[in-house]
mmCIF file of C-alpha atoms and ligand atoms in Angstrom:
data_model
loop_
_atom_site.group_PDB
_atom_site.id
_atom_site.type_symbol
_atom_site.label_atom_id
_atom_site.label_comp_id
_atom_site.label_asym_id
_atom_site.label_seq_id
_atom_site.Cartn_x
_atom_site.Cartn_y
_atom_site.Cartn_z
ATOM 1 C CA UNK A 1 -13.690 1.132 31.774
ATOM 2 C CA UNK A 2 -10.689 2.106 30.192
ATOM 3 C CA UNK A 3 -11.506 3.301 26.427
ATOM 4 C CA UNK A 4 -7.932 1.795 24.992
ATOM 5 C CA UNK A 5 -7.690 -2.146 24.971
ATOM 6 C CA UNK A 6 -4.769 -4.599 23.579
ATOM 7 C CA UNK A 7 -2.807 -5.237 22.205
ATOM 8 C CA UNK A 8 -4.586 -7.906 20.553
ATOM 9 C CA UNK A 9 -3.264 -9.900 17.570
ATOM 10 C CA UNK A 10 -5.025 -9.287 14.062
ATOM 11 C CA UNK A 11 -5.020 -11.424 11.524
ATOM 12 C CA UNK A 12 -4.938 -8.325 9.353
ATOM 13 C CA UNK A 13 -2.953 -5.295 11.076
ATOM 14 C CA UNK A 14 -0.341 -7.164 13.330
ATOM 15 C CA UNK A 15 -0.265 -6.405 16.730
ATOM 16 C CA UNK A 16 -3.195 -3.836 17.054
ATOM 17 C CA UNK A 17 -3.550 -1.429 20.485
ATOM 18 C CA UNK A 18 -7.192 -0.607 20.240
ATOM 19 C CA UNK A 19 -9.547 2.385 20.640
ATOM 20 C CA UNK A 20 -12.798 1.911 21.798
ATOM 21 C CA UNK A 21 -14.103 5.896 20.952
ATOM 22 C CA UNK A 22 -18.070 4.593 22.129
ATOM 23 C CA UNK A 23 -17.663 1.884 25.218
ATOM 24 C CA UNK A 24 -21.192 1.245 25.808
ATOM 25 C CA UNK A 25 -21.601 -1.765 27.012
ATOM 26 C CA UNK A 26 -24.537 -2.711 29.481
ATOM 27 C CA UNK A 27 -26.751 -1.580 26.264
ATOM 28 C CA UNK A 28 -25.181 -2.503 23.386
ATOM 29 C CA UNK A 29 -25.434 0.770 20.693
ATOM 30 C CA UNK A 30 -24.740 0.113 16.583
ATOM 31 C CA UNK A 31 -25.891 1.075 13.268
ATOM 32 C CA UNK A 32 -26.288 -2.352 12.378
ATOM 33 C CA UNK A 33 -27.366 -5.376 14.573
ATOM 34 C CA UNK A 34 -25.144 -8.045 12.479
ATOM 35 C CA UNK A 35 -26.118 -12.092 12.681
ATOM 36 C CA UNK A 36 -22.325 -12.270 13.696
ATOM 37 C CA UNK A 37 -21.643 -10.093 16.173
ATOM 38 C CA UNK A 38 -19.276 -10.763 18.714
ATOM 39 C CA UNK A 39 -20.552 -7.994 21.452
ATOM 40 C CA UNK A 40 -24.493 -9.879 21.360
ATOM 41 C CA UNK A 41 -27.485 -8.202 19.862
ATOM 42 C CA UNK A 42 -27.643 -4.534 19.750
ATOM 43 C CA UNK A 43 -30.319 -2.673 22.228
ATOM 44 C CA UNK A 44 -30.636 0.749 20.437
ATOM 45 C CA UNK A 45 -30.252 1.172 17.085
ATOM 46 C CA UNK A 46 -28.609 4.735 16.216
ATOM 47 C CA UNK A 47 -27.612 6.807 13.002
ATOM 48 C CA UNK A 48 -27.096 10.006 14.962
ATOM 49 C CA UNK A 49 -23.605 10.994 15.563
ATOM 50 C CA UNK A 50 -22.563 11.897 19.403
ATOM 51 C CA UNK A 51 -20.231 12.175 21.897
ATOM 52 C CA UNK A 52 -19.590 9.448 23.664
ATOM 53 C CA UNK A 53 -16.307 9.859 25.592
ATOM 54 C CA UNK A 54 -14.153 12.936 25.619
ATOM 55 C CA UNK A 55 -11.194 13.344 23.341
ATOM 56 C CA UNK A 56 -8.926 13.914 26.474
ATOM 57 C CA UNK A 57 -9.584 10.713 27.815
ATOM 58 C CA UNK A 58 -9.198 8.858 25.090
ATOM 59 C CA UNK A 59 -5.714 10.767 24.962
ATOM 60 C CA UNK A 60 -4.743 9.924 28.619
ATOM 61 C CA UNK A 61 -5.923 6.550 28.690
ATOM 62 C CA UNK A 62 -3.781 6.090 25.162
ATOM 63 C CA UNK A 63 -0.793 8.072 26.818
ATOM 64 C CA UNK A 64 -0.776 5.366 29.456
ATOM 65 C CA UNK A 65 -0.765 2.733 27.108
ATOM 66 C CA UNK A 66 1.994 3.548 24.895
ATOM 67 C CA UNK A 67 4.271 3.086 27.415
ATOM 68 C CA UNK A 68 3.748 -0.237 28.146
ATOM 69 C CA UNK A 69 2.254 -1.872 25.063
ATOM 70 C CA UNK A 70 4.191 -3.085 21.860
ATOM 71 C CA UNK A 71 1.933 -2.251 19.313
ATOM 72 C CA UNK A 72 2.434 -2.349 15.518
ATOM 73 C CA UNK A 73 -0.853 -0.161 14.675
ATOM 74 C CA UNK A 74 -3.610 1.680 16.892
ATOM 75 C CA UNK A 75 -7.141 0.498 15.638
ATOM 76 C CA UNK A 76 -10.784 2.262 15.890
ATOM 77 C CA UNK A 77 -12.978 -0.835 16.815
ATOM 78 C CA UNK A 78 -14.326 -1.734 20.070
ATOM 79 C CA UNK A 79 -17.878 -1.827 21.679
ATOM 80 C CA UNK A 80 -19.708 -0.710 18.757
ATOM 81 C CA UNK A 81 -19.346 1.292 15.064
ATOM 82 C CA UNK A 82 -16.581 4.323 15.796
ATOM 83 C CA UNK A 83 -17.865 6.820 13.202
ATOM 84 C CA UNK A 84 -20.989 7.037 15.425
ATOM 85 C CA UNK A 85 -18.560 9.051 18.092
ATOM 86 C CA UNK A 86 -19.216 12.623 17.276
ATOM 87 C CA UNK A 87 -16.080 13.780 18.156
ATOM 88 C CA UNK A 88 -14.248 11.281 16.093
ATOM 89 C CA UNK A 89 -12.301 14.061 14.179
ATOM 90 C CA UNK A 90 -10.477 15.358 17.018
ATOM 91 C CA UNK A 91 -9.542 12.096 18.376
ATOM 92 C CA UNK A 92 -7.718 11.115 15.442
ATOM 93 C CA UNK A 93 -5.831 14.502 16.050
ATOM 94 C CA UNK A 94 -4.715 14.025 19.471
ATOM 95 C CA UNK A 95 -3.618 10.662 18.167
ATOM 96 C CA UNK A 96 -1.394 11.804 16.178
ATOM 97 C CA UNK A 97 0.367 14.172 17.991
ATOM 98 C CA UNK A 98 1.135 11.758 20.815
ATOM 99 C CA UNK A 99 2.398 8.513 19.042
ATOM 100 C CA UNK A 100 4.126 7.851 14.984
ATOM 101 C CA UNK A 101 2.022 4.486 14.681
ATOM 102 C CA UNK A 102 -0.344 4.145 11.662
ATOM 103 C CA UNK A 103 -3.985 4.829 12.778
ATOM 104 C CA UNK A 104 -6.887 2.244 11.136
ATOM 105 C CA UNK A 105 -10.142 2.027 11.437
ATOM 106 C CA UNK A 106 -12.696 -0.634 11.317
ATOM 107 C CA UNK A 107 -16.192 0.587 9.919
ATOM 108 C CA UNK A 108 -19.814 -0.947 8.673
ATOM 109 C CA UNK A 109 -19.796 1.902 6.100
ATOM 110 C CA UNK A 110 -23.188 2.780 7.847
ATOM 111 C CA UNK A 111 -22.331 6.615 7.805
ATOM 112 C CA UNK A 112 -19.998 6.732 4.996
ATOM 113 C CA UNK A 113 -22.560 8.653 2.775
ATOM 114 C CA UNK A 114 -21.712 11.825 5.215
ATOM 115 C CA UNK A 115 -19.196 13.955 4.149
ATOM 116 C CA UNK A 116 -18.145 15.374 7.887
ATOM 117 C CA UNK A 117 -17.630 11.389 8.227
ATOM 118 C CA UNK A 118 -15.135 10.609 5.002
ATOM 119 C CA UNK A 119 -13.560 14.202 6.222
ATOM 120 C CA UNK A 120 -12.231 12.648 9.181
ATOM 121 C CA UNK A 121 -11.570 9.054 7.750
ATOM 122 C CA UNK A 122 -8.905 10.679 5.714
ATOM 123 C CA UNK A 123 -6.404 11.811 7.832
ATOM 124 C CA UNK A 124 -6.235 7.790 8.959
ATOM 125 C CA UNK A 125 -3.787 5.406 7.138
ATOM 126 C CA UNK A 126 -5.932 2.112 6.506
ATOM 127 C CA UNK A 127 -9.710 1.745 6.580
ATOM 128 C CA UNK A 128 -11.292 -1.383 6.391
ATOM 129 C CA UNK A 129 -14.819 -1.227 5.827
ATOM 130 C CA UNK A 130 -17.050 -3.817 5.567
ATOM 131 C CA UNK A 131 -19.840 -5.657 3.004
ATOM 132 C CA UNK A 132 -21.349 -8.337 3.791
ATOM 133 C CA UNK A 133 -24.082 -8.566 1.540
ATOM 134 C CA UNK A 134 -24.369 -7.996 -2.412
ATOM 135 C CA UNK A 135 -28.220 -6.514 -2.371
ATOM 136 C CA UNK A 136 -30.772 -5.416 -0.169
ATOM 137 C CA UNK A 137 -32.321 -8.580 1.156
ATOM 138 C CA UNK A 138 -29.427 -10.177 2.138
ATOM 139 C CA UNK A 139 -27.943 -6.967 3.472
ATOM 140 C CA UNK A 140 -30.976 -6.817 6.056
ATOM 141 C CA UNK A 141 -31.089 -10.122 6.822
ATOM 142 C CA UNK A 142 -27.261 -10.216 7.533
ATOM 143 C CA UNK A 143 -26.681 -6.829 9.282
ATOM 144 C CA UNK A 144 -30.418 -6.090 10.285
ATOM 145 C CA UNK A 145 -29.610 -2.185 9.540
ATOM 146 C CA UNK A 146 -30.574 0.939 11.559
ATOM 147 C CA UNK A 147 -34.197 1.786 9.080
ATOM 148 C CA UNK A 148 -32.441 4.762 7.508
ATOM 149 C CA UNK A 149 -29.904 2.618 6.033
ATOM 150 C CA UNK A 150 -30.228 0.751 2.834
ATOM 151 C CA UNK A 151 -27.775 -1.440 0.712
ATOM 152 C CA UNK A 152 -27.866 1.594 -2.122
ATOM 153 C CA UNK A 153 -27.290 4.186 0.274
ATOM 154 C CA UNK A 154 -24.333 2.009 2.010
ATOM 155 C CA UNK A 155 -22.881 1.158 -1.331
ATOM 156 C CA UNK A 156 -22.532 4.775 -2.292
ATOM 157 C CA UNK A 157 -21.098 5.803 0.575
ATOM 158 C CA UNK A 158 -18.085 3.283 -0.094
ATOM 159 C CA UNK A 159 -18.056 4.434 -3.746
ATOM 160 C CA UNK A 160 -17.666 7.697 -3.170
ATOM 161 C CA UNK A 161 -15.007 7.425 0.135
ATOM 162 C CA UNK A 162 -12.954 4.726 -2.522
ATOM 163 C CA UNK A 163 -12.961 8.295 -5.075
ATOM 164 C CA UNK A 164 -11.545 10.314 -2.276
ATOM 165 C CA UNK A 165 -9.361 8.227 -0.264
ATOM 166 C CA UNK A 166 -5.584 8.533 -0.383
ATOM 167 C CA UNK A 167 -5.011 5.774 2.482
ATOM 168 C CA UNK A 168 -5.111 2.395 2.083
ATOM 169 C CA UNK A 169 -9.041 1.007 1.737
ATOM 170 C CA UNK A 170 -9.608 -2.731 2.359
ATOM 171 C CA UNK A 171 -13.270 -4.794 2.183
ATOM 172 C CA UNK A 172 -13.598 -6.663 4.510
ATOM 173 C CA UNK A 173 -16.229 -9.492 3.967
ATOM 174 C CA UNK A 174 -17.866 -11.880 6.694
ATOM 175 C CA UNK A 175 -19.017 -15.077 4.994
ATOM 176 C CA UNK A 176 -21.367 -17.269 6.739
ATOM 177 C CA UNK A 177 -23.725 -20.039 4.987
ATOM 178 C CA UNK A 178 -26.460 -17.039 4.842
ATOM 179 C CA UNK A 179 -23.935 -15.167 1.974
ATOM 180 C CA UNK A 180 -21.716 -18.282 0.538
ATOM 181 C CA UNK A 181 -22.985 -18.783 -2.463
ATOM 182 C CA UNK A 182 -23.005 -14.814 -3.280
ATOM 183 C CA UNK A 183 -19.348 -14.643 -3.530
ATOM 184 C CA UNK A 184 -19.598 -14.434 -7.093
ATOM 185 C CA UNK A 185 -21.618 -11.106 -6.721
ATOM 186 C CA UNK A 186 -19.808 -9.629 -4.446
ATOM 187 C CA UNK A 187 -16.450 -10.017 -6.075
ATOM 188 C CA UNK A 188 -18.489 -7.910 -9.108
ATOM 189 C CA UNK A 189 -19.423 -4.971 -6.361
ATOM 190 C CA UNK A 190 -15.874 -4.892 -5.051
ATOM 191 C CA UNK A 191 -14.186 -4.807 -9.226
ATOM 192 C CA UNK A 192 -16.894 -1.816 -8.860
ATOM 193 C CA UNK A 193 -15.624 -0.136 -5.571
ATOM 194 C CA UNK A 194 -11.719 -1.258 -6.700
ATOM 195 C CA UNK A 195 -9.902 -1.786 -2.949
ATOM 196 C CA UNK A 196 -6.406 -1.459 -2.032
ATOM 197 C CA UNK A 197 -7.101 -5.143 -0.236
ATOM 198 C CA UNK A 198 -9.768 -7.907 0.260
ATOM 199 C CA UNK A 199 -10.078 -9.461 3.811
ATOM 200 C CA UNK A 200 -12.265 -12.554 3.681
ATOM 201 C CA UNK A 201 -13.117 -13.354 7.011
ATOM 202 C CA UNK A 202 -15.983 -15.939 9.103
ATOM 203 C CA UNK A 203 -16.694 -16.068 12.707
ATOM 204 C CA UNK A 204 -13.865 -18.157 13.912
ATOM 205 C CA UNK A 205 -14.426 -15.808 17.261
ATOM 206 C CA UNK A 206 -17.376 -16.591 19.783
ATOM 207 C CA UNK A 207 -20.408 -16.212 17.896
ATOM 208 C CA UNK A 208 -24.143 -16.871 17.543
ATOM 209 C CA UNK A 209 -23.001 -18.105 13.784
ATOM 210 C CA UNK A 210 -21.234 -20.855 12.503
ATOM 211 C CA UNK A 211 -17.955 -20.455 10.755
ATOM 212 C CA UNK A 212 -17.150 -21.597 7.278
ATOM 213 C CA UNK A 213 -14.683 -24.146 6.826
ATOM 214 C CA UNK A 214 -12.051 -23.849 4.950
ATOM 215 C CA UNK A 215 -12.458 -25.511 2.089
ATOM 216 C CA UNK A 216 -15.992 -23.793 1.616
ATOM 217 C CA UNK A 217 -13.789 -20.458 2.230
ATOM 218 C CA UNK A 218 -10.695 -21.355 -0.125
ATOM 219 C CA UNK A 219 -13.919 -21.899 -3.047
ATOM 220 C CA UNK A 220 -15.146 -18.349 -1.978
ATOM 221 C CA UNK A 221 -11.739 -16.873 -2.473
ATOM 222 C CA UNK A 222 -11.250 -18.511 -6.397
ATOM 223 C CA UNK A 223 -14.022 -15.568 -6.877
ATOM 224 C CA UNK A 224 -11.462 -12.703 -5.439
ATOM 225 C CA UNK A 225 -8.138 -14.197 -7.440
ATOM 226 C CA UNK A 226 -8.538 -10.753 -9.838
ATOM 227 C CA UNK A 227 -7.810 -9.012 -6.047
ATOM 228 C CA UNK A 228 -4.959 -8.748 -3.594
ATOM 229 C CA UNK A 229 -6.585 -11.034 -0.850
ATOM 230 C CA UNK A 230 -6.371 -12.262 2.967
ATOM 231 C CA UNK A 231 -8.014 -14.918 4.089
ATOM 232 C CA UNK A 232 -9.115 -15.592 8.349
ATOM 233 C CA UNK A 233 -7.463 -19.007 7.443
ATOM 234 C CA UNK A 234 -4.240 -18.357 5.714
ATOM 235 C CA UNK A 235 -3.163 -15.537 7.839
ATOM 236 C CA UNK A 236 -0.316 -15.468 9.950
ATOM 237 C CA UNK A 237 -0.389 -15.955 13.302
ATOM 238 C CA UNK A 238 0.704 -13.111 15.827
ATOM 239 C CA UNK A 239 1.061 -12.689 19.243
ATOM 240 C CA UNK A 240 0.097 -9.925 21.220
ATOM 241 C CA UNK A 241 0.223 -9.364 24.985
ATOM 242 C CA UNK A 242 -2.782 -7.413 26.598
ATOM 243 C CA UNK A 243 -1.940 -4.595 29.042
ATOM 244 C CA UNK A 244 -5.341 -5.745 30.525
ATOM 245 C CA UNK A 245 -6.621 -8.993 29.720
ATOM 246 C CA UNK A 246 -10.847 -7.576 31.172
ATOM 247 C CA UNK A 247 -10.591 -4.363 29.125
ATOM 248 C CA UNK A 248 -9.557 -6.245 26.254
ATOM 249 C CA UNK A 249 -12.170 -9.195 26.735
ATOM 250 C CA UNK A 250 -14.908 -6.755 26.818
ATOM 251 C CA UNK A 251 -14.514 -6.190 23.593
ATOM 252 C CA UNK A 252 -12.818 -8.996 22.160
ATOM 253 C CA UNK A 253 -14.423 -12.369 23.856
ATOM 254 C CA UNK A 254 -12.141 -15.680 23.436
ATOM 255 C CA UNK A 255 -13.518 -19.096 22.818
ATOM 256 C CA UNK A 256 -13.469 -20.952 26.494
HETATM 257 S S1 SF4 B 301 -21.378 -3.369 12.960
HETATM 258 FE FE1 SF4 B 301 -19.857 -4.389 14.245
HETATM 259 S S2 SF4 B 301 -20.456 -3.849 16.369
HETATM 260 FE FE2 SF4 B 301 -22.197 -3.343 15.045
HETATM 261 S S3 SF4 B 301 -23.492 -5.183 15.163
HETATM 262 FE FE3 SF4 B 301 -22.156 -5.401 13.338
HETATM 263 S S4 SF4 B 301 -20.369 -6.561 14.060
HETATM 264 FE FE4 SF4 B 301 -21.437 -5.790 15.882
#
Protein backbone atom coordinates (compact mmCIF):
# COMPACT_ATOMS: atom_id res chain seq x y z
CA UNK A 1 0.00 0.00 0.00
CA UNK A 2 0.86 3.32 -0.84
CA UNK A 3 1.01 5.54 2.53
CA UNK A 4 -0.42 8.89 0.59
CA UNK A 5 -4.20 8.67 -0.53
CA UNK A 6 -6.61 11.44 -2.27
CA UNK A 7 -7.35 13.71 -2.90
CA UNK A 8 -10.51 13.36 -1.20
CA UNK A 9 -13.03 16.19 -0.64
CA UNK A 10 -13.47 17.50 3.08
CA UNK A 11 -16.15 19.08 4.24
CA UNK A 12 -13.69 20.99 6.38
CA UNK A 13 -10.14 21.48 4.57
CA UNK A 14 -11.12 21.51 0.77
CA UNK A 15 -9.55 19.24 -1.35
CA UNK A 16 -7.30 17.23 1.13
CA UNK A 17 -4.18 14.81 -0.31
CA UNK A 18 -3.82 12.52 2.63
CA UNK A 19 -1.08 10.90 4.76
CA UNK A 20 -1.59 7.76 6.18
CA UNK A 21 1.91 7.86 8.63
CA UNK A 22 0.53 4.12 10.34
CA UNK A 23 -1.28 1.94 7.34
CA UNK A 24 -2.12 -1.01 9.29
CA UNK A 25 -4.77 -2.46 8.05
CA UNK A 26 -5.38 -6.36 8.26
CA UNK A 27 -5.31 -5.52 12.24
CA UNK A 28 -6.74 -2.48 12.81
CA UNK A 29 -4.26 -0.41 15.57
CA UNK A 30 -5.83 2.91 17.65
CA UNK A 31 -5.83 4.55 20.90
CA UNK A 32 -9.39 4.55 20.93
CA UNK A 33 -11.88 1.93 19.50
CA UNK A 34 -14.74 4.68 18.67
CA UNK A 35 -18.69 3.44 18.24
CA UNK A 36 -18.22 5.35 14.84
CA UNK A 37 -15.45 4.30 13.24
CA UNK A 38 -15.23 4.09 9.72
CA UNK A 39 -12.03 1.55 9.48
CA UNK A 40 -14.27 -1.33 11.87
CA UNK A 41 -13.33 -2.19 15.39
CA UNK A 42 -9.84 -1.84 16.47
CA UNK A 43 -7.71 -5.27 17.17
CA UNK A 44 -4.88 -3.87 19.42
CA UNK A 45 -5.25 -1.19 21.47
CA UNK A 46 -1.86 0.95 21.75
CA UNK A 47 -0.54 4.14 23.69
CA UNK A 48 3.07 3.44 22.80
CA UNK A 49 4.53 5.56 20.17
CA UNK A 50 6.45 3.67 17.11
CA UNK A 51 7.57 3.56 13.87
CA UNK A 52 5.43 2.48 11.58
CA UNK A 53 6.64 3.45 8.08
CA UNK A 54 9.83 5.26 7.29
CA UNK A 55 9.98 8.98 6.80
CA UNK A 56 11.52 8.41 3.26
CA UNK A 57 8.70 6.67 2.05
CA UNK A 58 6.28 8.67 3.14
CA UNK A 59 8.45 11.40 1.22
CA UNK A 60 8.63 9.40 -2.10
CA UNK A 61 5.27 8.18 -2.13
CA UNK A 62 4.19 12.12 -1.42
CA UNK A 63 6.81 13.25 -4.15
CA UNK A 64 4.85 11.11 -6.57
CA UNK A 65 1.74 12.50 -5.66
CA UNK A 66 2.27 16.08 -5.94
CA UNK A 67 2.67 15.85 -9.34
CA UNK A 68 -0.41 14.62 -10.26
CA UNK A 69 -2.89 15.58 -7.56
CA UNK A 70 -4.64 19.07 -7.10
CA UNK A 71 -4.69 19.38 -3.61
CA UNK A 72 -5.66 22.41 -1.47
CA UNK A 73 -4.10 20.94 1.95
CA UNK A 74 -2.06 17.63 2.88
CA UNK A 75 -3.87 15.93 5.92
CA UNK A 76 -2.49 13.38 8.76
CA UNK A 77 -5.47 10.87 8.94
CA UNK A 78 -5.68 7.54 7.52
CA UNK A 79 -5.75 3.90 8.94
CA UNK A 80 -5.57 4.81 12.44
CA UNK A 81 -4.51 7.88 15.13
CA UNK A 82 -1.12 9.61 13.42
CA UNK A 83 0.52 10.81 16.66
CA UNK A 84 0.95 7.08 17.45
CA UNK A 85 3.80 7.10 14.45
CA UNK A 86 6.97 7.59 16.33
CA UNK A 87 8.63 9.28 13.81
CA UNK A 88 5.90 11.76 13.27
CA UNK A 89 8.32 14.76 13.84
CA UNK A 90 10.45 14.17 10.98
CA UNK A 91 7.73 13.52 8.62
CA UNK A 92 6.26 16.77 9.04
CA UNK A 93 9.87 18.01 8.13
CA UNK A 94 10.36 16.32 4.95
CA UNK A 95 6.91 17.66 4.22
CA UNK A 96 7.75 20.74 4.25
CA UNK A 97 10.66 20.94 2.37
CA UNK A 98 9.10 19.22 -0.63
CA UNK A 99 5.67 21.02 -1.14
CA UNK A 100 4.22 25.03 0.17
CA UNK A 101 0.68 23.43 1.04
CA UNK A 102 -0.63 23.87 4.63
CA UNK A 103 -0.07 20.61 6.64
CA UNK A 104 -3.26 19.47 9.15
CA UNK A 105 -3.73 16.96 11.20
CA UNK A 106 -6.59 14.98 12.44
CA UNK A 107 -6.12 13.65 16.14
CA UNK A 108 -8.27 11.84 19.15
CA UNK A 109 -6.15 13.97 21.54
CA UNK A 110 -5.23 10.46 23.00
CA UNK A 111 -1.45 11.48 23.35
CA UNK A 112 -1.78 15.11 23.59
CA UNK A 113 -0.74 15.09 27.35
CA UNK A 114 3.00 14.29 25.90
CA UNK A 115 5.06 17.03 25.35
CA UNK A 116 7.45 15.27 22.47
CA UNK A 117 3.74 14.97 20.91
CA UNK A 118 2.46 18.91 21.09
CA UNK A 119 6.38 19.53 20.04
CA UNK A 120 5.74 18.20 16.76
CA UNK A 121 2.00 19.30 16.37
CA UNK A 122 3.34 22.77 16.23
CA UNK A 123 5.21 23.14 13.33
CA UNK A 124 1.62 22.04 11.48
CA UNK A 125 -0.87 24.80 10.38
CA UNK A 126 -4.42 23.40 11.51
CA UNK A 127 -5.15 20.67 14.05
CA UNK A 128 -8.37 19.37 14.53
CA UNK A 129 -8.72 17.32 17.44
CA UNK A 130 -11.51 15.67 18.56
CA UNK A 131 -14.20 15.34 21.78
CA UNK A 132 -16.75 13.45 21.68
CA UNK A 133 -17.80 13.11 25.05
CA UNK A 134 -18.24 15.76 28.01
CA UNK A 135 -17.20 13.19 31.07
CA UNK A 136 -15.87 9.97 31.68
CA UNK A 137 -18.76 7.62 31.13
CA UNK A 138 -19.76 8.78 28.04
CA UNK A 139 -16.18 9.21 26.89
CA UNK A 140 -15.72 5.28 27.36
CA UNK A 141 -18.73 4.31 26.12
CA UNK A 142 -18.26 6.47 22.92
CA UNK A 143 -14.50 6.00 22.18
CA UNK A 144 -13.93 2.75 24.33
CA UNK A 145 -10.26 4.25 25.21
CA UNK A 146 -6.86 2.47 25.31
CA UNK A 147 -7.02 1.78 29.72
CA UNK A 148 -4.35 4.43 30.25
CA UNK A 149 -6.52 7.03 28.91
CA UNK A 150 -9.13 8.87 30.81
CA UNK A 151 -11.51 11.85 29.95
CA UNK A 152 -9.29 14.11 32.63
CA UNK A 153 -6.14 13.09 31.26
CA UNK A 154 -7.51 13.70 27.49
CA UNK A 155 -9.00 16.99 28.47
CA UNK A 156 -5.71 18.29 29.74
CA UNK A 157 -3.87 17.37 27.08
CA UNK A 158 -6.15 19.69 24.78
CA UNK A 159 -5.93 22.42 27.46
CA UNK A 160 -2.61 22.62 27.60
CA UNK A 161 -1.79 22.11 23.45
CA UNK A 162 -4.83 25.15 23.11
CA UNK A 163 -2.01 27.32 25.68
CA UNK A 164 0.77 26.54 23.31
CA UNK A 165 -0.53 26.43 19.92
CA UNK A 166 0.13 29.18 17.40
CA UNK A 167 -1.78 27.27 14.42
CA UNK A 168 -5.14 27.13 13.94
CA UNK A 169 -6.97 24.48 16.61
CA UNK A 170 -10.48 23.26 15.69
CA UNK A 171 -12.89 20.61 17.89
CA UNK A 172 -14.16 18.54 16.13
CA UNK A 173 -17.29 16.79 17.66
CA UNK A 174 -19.10 13.46 16.43
CA UNK A 175 -22.71 13.53 17.59
CA UNK A 176 -24.64 10.42 17.56
CA UNK A 177 -27.98 9.72 19.72
CA UNK A 178 -25.41 8.23 22.48
CA UNK A 179 -24.04 12.22 23.05
CA UNK A 180 -27.17 14.46 21.67
CA UNK A 181 -28.52 15.64 24.44
CA UNK A 182 -24.89 16.62 25.96
CA UNK A 183 -24.41 19.37 23.58
CA UNK A 184 -25.10 21.74 26.18
CA UNK A 185 -22.01 20.41 28.17
CA UNK A 186 -19.84 20.22 25.74
CA UNK A 187 -20.27 23.68 24.35
CA UNK A 188 -19.19 24.62 28.32
CA UNK A 189 -15.78 22.33 27.87
CA UNK A 190 -15.02 23.89 24.51
CA UNK A 191 -15.78 28.03 26.11
CA UNK A 192 -13.09 26.19 28.51
CA UNK A 193 -10.53 24.93 25.84
CA UNK A 194 -11.49 28.34 23.55
CA UNK A 195 -10.90 26.90 19.65
CA UNK A 196 -10.00 28.73 16.64
CA UNK A 197 -13.18 26.59 15.05
CA UNK A 198 -16.00 24.09 15.93
CA UNK A 199 -16.66 21.20 13.42
CA UNK A 200 -19.90 19.44 14.30
CA UNK A 201 -19.95 16.41 12.50
CA UNK A 202 -22.23 12.65 12.51
CA UNK A 203 -21.55 9.59 10.59
CA UNK A 204 -22.98 10.50 7.28
CA UNK A 205 -19.95 7.98 6.02
CA UNK A 206 -20.40 4.06 6.25
CA UNK A 207 -20.80 3.31 9.74
CA UNK A 208 -21.91 0.88 12.45
CA UNK A 209 -23.90 4.21 13.84
CA UNK A 210 -26.68 6.06 12.77
CA UNK A 211 -26.38 9.63 11.71
CA UNK A 212 -28.25 12.54 13.16
CA UNK A 213 -30.56 14.32 11.10
CA UNK A 214 -30.46 17.52 10.55
CA UNK A 215 -32.81 19.08 12.34
CA UNK A 216 -31.63 17.12 15.57
CA UNK A 217 -28.04 18.58 14.41
CA UNK A 218 -29.16 22.31 13.57
CA UNK A 219 -30.73 22.07 17.66
CA UNK A 220 -27.17 20.82 18.68
CA UNK A 221 -25.52 23.71 16.96
CA UNK A 222 -28.00 26.66 18.82
CA UNK A 223 -25.57 25.37 21.81
CA UNK A 224 -22.19 26.44 19.74
CA UNK A 225 -23.78 30.02 18.36
CA UNK A 226 -21.08 31.80 21.07
CA UNK A 227 -18.40 29.81 18.46
CA UNK A 228 -17.26 30.09 14.88
CA UNK A 229 -18.96 26.77 13.66
CA UNK A 230 -19.19 24.10 10.67
CA UNK A 231 -21.65 21.88 10.44
CA UNK A 232 -21.37 18.02 8.23
CA UNK A 233 -24.71 19.46 6.83
CA UNK A 234 -24.18 23.01 5.86
CA UNK A 235 -20.83 22.55 4.37
CA UNK A 236 -19.95 23.06 0.97
CA UNK A 237 -19.61 20.58 -1.32
CA UNK A 238 -16.14 19.86 -3.07
CA UNK A 239 -14.86 17.74 -5.49
CA UNK A 240 -11.82 15.95 -5.44
CA UNK A 241 -10.34 13.44 -7.89
CA UNK A 242 -8.38 10.40 -6.36
CA UNK A 243 -4.98 9.55 -7.90
CA UNK A 244 -6.07 6.00 -6.75
CA UNK A 245 -9.54 5.34 -6.10
CA UNK A 246 -8.25 1.51 -3.73
CA UNK A 247 -5.62 3.47 -1.77
CA UNK A 248 -8.03 6.03 -1.06
CA UNK A 249 -11.03 3.55 -0.25
CA UNK A 250 -8.94 1.83 2.23
CA UNK A 251 -9.14 4.45 4.23
CA UNK A 252 -12.02 6.35 3.30
CA UNK A 253 -15.03 3.68 2.48
CA UNK A 254 -18.09 5.23 0.34
CA UNK A 255 -21.67 4.35 0.89
CA UNK A 256 -22.56 1.59 -2.03
S1 LIG B 1 -9.72 7.46 16.82
FE1 LIG B 1 -10.24 7.51 14.65
S2 LIG B 1 -9.26 5.65 13.79
FE2 LIG B 1 -9.27 5.42 16.03
S3 LIG B 1 -11.15 4.24 16.42
FE3 LIG B 1 -11.67 6.44 16.63
S4 LIG B 1 -12.43 7.06 14.60
FE4 LIG B 1 -11.35 5.10 14.34
Amino acid sequence: MKTVYGPVPSWRFGRSLGIDPVCRFREKVCSFDCIYCQLGRTKHKIIRRKKFVSATRIENDLKEALKRAEADIITFSGSSEPTLAANLGEIIERIRKISDLPIALLTNASLLHRKDVRKELAQLDVVATTLDAPNQKLFEKISRPHKSITFTSLLNGILKFRKEYKGKLALQMMFTKENADYAGEMAKIAERIKPDEIQLNTPLRPSPVKPLSPKEMEKIKKKFRKFSVISVYDAKKVRAKPLDLHETEARRPEKR
